[in-house]
mmCIF file of C-alpha atoms in Angstrom:
data_model
loop_
_atom_site.group_PDB
_atom_site.id
_atom_site.type_symbol
_atom_site.label_atom_id
_atom_site.label_comp_id
_atom_site.label_asym_id
_atom_site.label_seq_id
_atom_site.Cartn_x
_atom_site.Cartn_y
_atom_site.Cartn_z
ATOM 1 C CA UNK H 15 62.524 69.667 49.032
ATOM 2 C CA UNK H 16 60.387 67.293 51.223
ATOM 3 C CA UNK H 17 56.755 67.862 50.730
ATOM 4 C CA UNK H 18 54.803 68.749 53.774
ATOM 5 C CA UNK H 19 52.175 66.398 54.767
ATOM 6 C CA UNK H 20 48.928 68.023 56.469
ATOM 7 C CA UNK H 21 47.343 66.397 59.531
ATOM 8 C CA UNK H 22 44.343 65.170 57.369
ATOM 9 C CA UNK H 23 46.643 63.297 55.062
ATOM 10 C CA UNK H 24 48.668 61.616 57.848
ATOM 11 C CA UNK H 25 45.390 60.601 59.635
ATOM 12 C CA UNK H 26 44.024 59.244 56.059
ATOM 13 C CA UNK H 27 47.098 57.265 55.698
ATOM 14 C CA UNK H 28 46.914 55.720 59.137
ATOM 15 C CA UNK H 29 43.263 54.869 58.621
ATOM 16 C CA UNK H 30 44.038 53.220 55.230
ATOM 17 C CA UNK H 31 46.910 51.308 56.802
ATOM 18 C CA UNK H 32 44.766 50.129 59.890
ATOM 19 C CA UNK H 33 41.776 49.185 57.592
ATOM 20 C CA UNK H 34 43.907 47.266 55.304
ATOM 21 C CA UNK H 35 45.379 45.046 58.249
ATOM 22 C CA UNK H 36 41.926 44.471 59.684
ATOM 23 C CA UNK H 37 40.683 43.540 56.309
ATOM 24 C CA UNK H 38 43.112 40.877 55.958
ATOM 25 C CA UNK H 39 42.582 39.759 59.689
ATOM 26 C CA UNK H 40 39.103 39.540 58.914
ATOM 27 C CA UNK H 41 39.856 37.719 55.569
ATOM 28 C CA UNK H 42 41.639 35.153 57.487
ATOM 29 C CA UNK H 43 38.901 34.741 60.135
ATOM 30 C CA UNK H 44 36.241 34.229 57.543
ATOM 31 C CA UNK H 45 38.413 31.590 55.835
ATOM 32 C CA UNK H 46 38.856 29.756 59.108
ATOM 33 C CA UNK H 47 35.035 29.988 59.865
ATOM 34 C CA UNK H 48 34.063 28.980 56.332
ATOM 35 C CA UNK H 49 36.445 25.877 56.545
ATOM 36 C CA UNK H 50 34.943 24.832 59.892
ATOM 37 C CA UNK H 51 31.374 25.056 58.506
ATOM 38 C CA UNK H 52 32.113 23.211 55.514
ATOM 39 C CA UNK H 53 33.968 20.369 57.481
ATOM 40 C CA UNK H 54 31.183 20.172 60.143
ATOM 41 C CA UNK H 55 28.476 20.343 57.360
ATOM 42 C CA UNK H 56 30.049 17.214 55.596
ATOM 43 C CA UNK H 57 30.286 15.563 58.847
ATOM 44 C CA UNK H 58 26.857 16.125 59.716
ATOM 45 C CA UNK H 59 25.797 14.720 56.371
ATOM 46 C CA UNK H 60 27.827 11.564 57.024
ATOM 47 C CA UNK H 61 26.724 11.318 60.442
ATOM 48 C CA UNK H 62 22.814 11.443 59.850
ATOM 49 C CA UNK H 63 23.166 9.249 56.662
ATOM 50 C CA UNK H 64 24.973 6.512 58.765
ATOM 51 C CA UNK H 65 22.929 6.839 62.111
ATOM 52 C CA UNK H 66 19.949 8.928 61.148
ATOM 53 C CA UNK H 67 17.857 5.788 59.937
ATOM 54 C CA UNK H 68 18.336 4.050 63.196
ATOM 55 C CA UNK H 69 17.043 6.968 65.174
ATOM 56 C CA UNK H 70 13.899 7.074 62.805
ATOM 57 C CA UNK H 71 13.301 3.508 63.654
ATOM 58 C CA UNK H 72 13.877 3.815 67.398
ATOM 59 C CA UNK H 73 11.799 7.018 67.735
ATOM 60 C CA UNK H 74 9.090 5.447 66.018
ATOM 61 C CA UNK H 75 9.277 2.425 68.255
ATOM 62 C CA UNK H 76 9.181 4.571 71.184
ATOM 63 C CA UNK H 77 6.269 6.260 69.983
ATOM 64 C CA UNK H 78 4.439 2.927 69.523
ATOM 65 C CA UNK H 79 5.051 2.101 73.016
ATOM 66 C CA UNK H 80 3.857 5.256 74.308
ATOM 67 C CA UNK H 81 0.694 4.993 71.891
ATOM 68 C CA UNK H 82 0.086 1.242 73.441
ATOM 69 C CA UNK H 83 0.181 2.558 76.953
ATOM 70 C CA UNK H 84 -2.125 5.484 76.075
ATOM 71 C CA UNK H 85 -4.782 2.971 74.658
ATOM 72 C CA UNK H 86 -4.940 1.119 77.657
ATOM 73 C CA UNK H 87 -5.242 4.246 79.858
ATOM 74 C CA UNK H 88 -7.537 6.235 77.691
ATOM 75 C CA UNK H 89 -8.721 8.409 80.785
ATOM 76 C CA UNK H 90 -5.242 9.336 81.845
ATOM 77 C CA UNK H 91 -4.212 12.820 80.265
ATOM 78 C CA UNK H 92 -0.541 12.285 81.028
ATOM 79 C CA UNK H 93 -0.494 9.292 79.187
ATOM 80 C CA UNK H 94 -2.176 10.771 76.061
ATOM 81 C CA UNK H 95 0.013 13.773 76.141
ATOM 82 C CA UNK H 96 3.244 11.537 76.506
ATOM 83 C CA UNK H 97 1.957 9.677 73.349
ATOM 84 C CA UNK H 98 1.254 12.678 71.393
ATOM 85 C CA UNK H 99 4.831 13.917 72.185
ATOM 86 C CA UNK H 100 6.554 10.854 71.345
ATOM 87 C CA UNK H 101 4.715 10.625 67.763
ATOM 88 C CA UNK H 102 5.597 14.352 67.108
ATOM 89 C CA UNK H 103 9.324 13.744 67.915
ATOM 90 C CA UNK H 104 9.416 10.629 65.645
ATOM 91 C CA UNK H 105 7.679 12.418 62.853
ATOM 92 C CA UNK H 106 10.366 15.285 63.281
ATOM 93 C CA UNK H 107 13.083 12.719 63.325
ATOM 94 C CA UNK H 108 11.708 11.236 60.080
ATOM 95 C CA UNK H 109 11.341 14.471 58.390
ATOM 96 C CA UNK H 110 14.746 15.556 59.233
ATOM 97 C CA UNK H 111 16.394 12.185 57.865
ATOM 98 C CA UNK H 112 14.285 12.786 54.886
ATOM 99 C CA UNK H 113 15.709 16.090 54.252
ATOM 100 C CA UNK H 114 19.422 14.863 54.609
ATOM 101 C CA UNK H 115 18.580 12.189 52.039
ATOM 102 C CA UNK H 116 16.968 14.640 49.610
ATOM 103 C CA UNK H 117 19.830 17.116 49.811
ATOM 104 C CA UNK H 118 22.063 15.628 47.131
ATOM 105 C CA UNK H 119 24.043 18.776 46.553
ATOM 106 C CA UNK H 120 27.661 18.518 47.807
ATOM 107 C CA UNK H 121 28.206 20.812 50.880
ATOM 108 C CA UNK H 122 31.815 21.369 49.904
ATOM 109 C CA UNK H 123 34.575 19.890 47.613
ATOM 110 C CA UNK H 124 36.144 16.666 49.113
ATOM 111 C CA UNK H 125 39.389 18.099 47.708
ATOM 112 C CA UNK H 126 41.435 20.013 50.257
ATOM 113 C CA UNK H 127 41.968 23.633 49.374
ATOM 114 C CA UNK H 128 45.349 24.635 48.096
ATOM 115 C CA UNK H 129 47.350 27.203 49.340
ATOM 116 C CA UNK H 130 46.588 29.280 46.157
ATOM 117 C CA UNK H 131 42.933 28.918 46.727
ATOM 118 C CA UNK H 132 43.140 29.991 50.306
ATOM 119 C CA UNK H 133 45.277 32.888 49.348
ATOM 120 C CA UNK H 134 42.855 33.983 46.661
ATOM 121 C CA UNK H 135 39.855 33.713 49.162
ATOM 122 C CA UNK H 136 41.683 35.882 51.622
ATOM 123 C CA UNK H 137 42.643 38.536 49.086
ATOM 124 C CA UNK H 138 39.395 38.653 47.662
ATOM 125 C CA UNK H 139 37.207 38.803 50.882
ATOM 126 C CA UNK H 140 39.454 41.451 52.215
ATOM 127 C CA UNK H 141 38.497 43.620 49.056
ATOM 128 C CA UNK H 142 34.760 42.957 48.877
ATOM 129 C CA UNK H 143 33.656 42.023 52.279
ATOM 130 C CA UNK H 144 30.300 43.731 53.152
ATOM 131 C CA UNK H 145 31.444 45.253 56.442
ATOM 132 C CA UNK H 146 33.679 47.629 54.235
ATOM 133 C CA UNK H 147 30.585 49.077 52.783
ATOM 134 C CA UNK H 148 29.355 52.543 53.598
ATOM 135 C CA UNK H 149 25.713 52.570 52.349
ATOM 136 C CA UNK H 150 23.060 49.868 51.731
ATOM 137 C CA UNK H 151 23.205 49.831 48.283
ATOM 138 C CA UNK H 152 26.861 48.932 48.231
ATOM 139 C CA UNK H 153 26.565 46.564 51.178
ATOM 140 C CA UNK H 154 23.844 44.513 49.228
ATOM 141 C CA UNK H 155 26.184 44.146 46.293
ATOM 142 C CA UNK H 156 29.256 43.063 48.727
ATOM 143 C CA UNK H 157 26.975 40.669 50.439
ATOM 144 C CA UNK H 158 25.942 38.922 47.271
ATOM 145 C CA UNK H 159 29.403 38.899 46.059
ATOM 146 C CA UNK H 160 30.675 37.469 49.455
ATOM 147 C CA UNK H 161 28.011 34.795 49.336
ATOM 148 C CA UNK H 162 29.260 33.776 45.703
ATOM 149 C CA UNK H 163 32.738 33.602 46.913
ATOM 150 C CA UNK H 164 31.960 31.352 49.698
ATOM 151 C CA UNK H 165 30.225 29.271 47.077
ATOM 152 C CA UNK H 166 33.134 29.134 44.629
ATOM 153 C CA UNK H 167 35.703 28.482 47.451
ATOM 154 C CA UNK H 168 33.635 25.566 48.640
ATOM 155 C CA UNK H 169 33.993 24.092 44.965
ATOM 156 C CA UNK H 170 37.703 24.972 45.090
ATOM 157 C CA UNK H 171 36.791 27.214 41.820
ATOM 158 C CA UNK H 172 39.798 29.831 41.949
ATOM 159 C CA UNK H 173 38.702 30.995 38.123
ATOM 160 C CA UNK H 174 35.267 31.552 39.681
ATOM 161 C CA UNK H 175 36.724 33.595 42.528
ATOM 162 C CA UNK H 176 38.704 35.707 40.295
ATOM 163 C CA UNK H 177 35.766 36.584 38.118
ATOM 164 C CA UNK H 178 34.128 37.739 41.433
ATOM 165 C CA UNK H 179 36.806 40.060 42.139
ATOM 166 C CA UNK H 180 36.911 41.365 38.465
ATOM 167 C CA UNK H 181 33.019 41.999 38.755
ATOM 168 C CA UNK H 182 33.729 44.093 41.869
ATOM 169 C CA UNK H 183 36.603 46.049 40.406
ATOM 170 C CA UNK H 184 34.681 46.966 37.383
ATOM 171 C CA UNK H 185 31.460 48.101 39.266
ATOM 172 C CA UNK H 186 30.835 51.908 40.073
ATOM 173 C CA UNK H 187 30.414 51.057 43.811
ATOM 174 C CA UNK H 188 34.171 50.207 43.895
ATOM 175 C CA UNK H 189 35.025 53.985 43.154
ATOM 176 C CA UNK H 190 35.794 55.850 46.352
ATOM 177 C CA UNK H 191 34.427 59.387 47.096
ATOM 178 C CA UNK H 192 36.601 62.624 47.172
ATOM 179 C CA UNK H 193 37.605 64.801 49.996
ATOM 180 C CA UNK H 194 39.694 64.024 53.019
ATOM 181 C CA UNK H 195 37.056 64.763 55.499
ATOM 182 C CA UNK H 196 34.704 62.479 53.736
ATOM 183 C CA UNK H 197 37.116 59.710 53.196
ATOM 184 C CA UNK H 198 38.236 59.987 57.053
ATOM 185 C CA UNK H 199 34.827 59.521 58.225
ATOM 186 C CA UNK H 200 34.071 56.524 55.614
ATOM 187 C CA UNK H 201 37.194 55.050 56.720
ATOM 188 C CA UNK H 202 36.443 55.059 60.633
ATOM 189 C CA UNK H 203 33.009 53.509 59.786
ATOM 190 C CA UNK H 204 34.497 50.856 57.808
ATOM 191 C CA UNK H 205 37.021 50.052 60.499
ATOM 192 C CA UNK H 206 34.325 49.907 63.194
ATOM 193 C CA UNK H 207 32.279 47.618 61.134
ATOM 194 C CA UNK H 208 35.453 45.399 60.175
ATOM 195 C CA UNK H 209 36.351 45.103 63.968
ATOM 196 C CA UNK H 210 32.788 44.173 64.850
ATOM 197 C CA UNK H 211 32.813 41.394 62.111
ATOM 198 C CA UNK H 212 36.050 40.104 63.191
ATOM 199 C CA UNK H 213 34.686 39.531 66.826
ATOM 200 C CA UNK H 214 31.460 37.858 65.534
ATOM 201 C CA UNK H 215 33.237 35.719 63.155
ATOM 202 C CA UNK H 216 35.797 34.677 66.017
ATOM 203 C CA UNK H 217 32.387 34.122 68.369
ATOM 204 C CA UNK H 218 30.918 31.950 65.573
ATOM 205 C CA UNK H 219 34.047 30.024 65.001
ATOM 206 C CA UNK H 220 34.396 29.188 68.727
ATOM 207 C CA UNK H 221 30.796 28.144 69.019
ATOM 208 C CA UNK H 222 31.722 25.712 66.267
ATOM 209 C CA UNK H 223 34.800 24.380 67.777
ATOM 210 C CA UNK H 224 33.420 23.795 71.337
ATOM 211 C CA UNK H 225 30.187 22.028 70.024
ATOM 212 C CA UNK H 226 29.726 18.245 70.846
ATOM 213 C CA UNK H 227 29.374 17.804 67.097
ATOM 214 C CA UNK H 228 32.898 19.026 66.292
ATOM 215 C CA UNK H 229 34.281 17.001 68.903
ATOM 216 C CA UNK H 230 32.839 14.084 67.603
ATOM 217 C CA UNK H 231 34.075 14.786 64.183
ATOM 218 C CA UNK H 232 37.607 14.997 65.437
ATOM 219 C CA UNK H 233 37.265 11.918 67.293
ATOM 220 C CA UNK H 234 35.791 10.230 63.943
ATOM 221 C CA UNK H 235 38.536 11.663 61.876
ATOM 222 C CA UNK H 236 41.261 10.292 64.226
ATOM 223 C CA UNK H 237 39.696 6.837 64.143
ATOM 224 C CA UNK H 238 39.572 7.016 60.289
ATOM 225 C CA UNK H 239 43.279 7.572 60.088
ATOM 226 C CA UNK H 240 43.746 4.819 62.374
ATOM 227 C CA UNK H 241 41.592 2.496 60.229
ATOM 228 C CA UNK H 242 38.513 2.179 62.634
ATOM 229 C CA UNK H 243 34.949 2.981 61.928
ATOM 230 C CA UNK H 244 33.428 4.656 64.905
#
């Protein structure tokens, strides 16, 4: 005999399948975004360490010029304001360069992520992502674990990633509620949240890919492959 499937059970099965696929899509999109952020972060550090000091010197010289002009035209408010702006910019440039120098922590491992590492990230992200939560307490836990997952991925620490998954699976928050109506409502909300996050991740990734710094990074990478130092 073939057991009858109620409309609620059919709806539940469809929603579970949709959420599962969307979760995988989101995990891949999060992986793409995280890799783009890491690559751009490494390049930013390289760029400012190589060129930033020259900007510090240049902006200081420009500020000195404006200050000399202001000294000779002390009654001219425009020259005084221009000198103040130039000095503020020079100080801001210097502080920015000092911040880059003081940041000794690696942004990401220089080792390319293996297929195993990427697969682990996608799988775990699809399970623990904050946008699959249905209440504030669970979302807080998922958000913390997702941040830890990103950090472990940046270090190419597969064991650390698996420990994060185990922590979630052993937590009370991972236990689903009961009742088809409740679960359907929960699934619908989770699907909406995941869809929204996919769109947000795509927008953030697009912003990175069309940025001037990303274009420069690509050009520098191609130059490196050709043995040239841009």
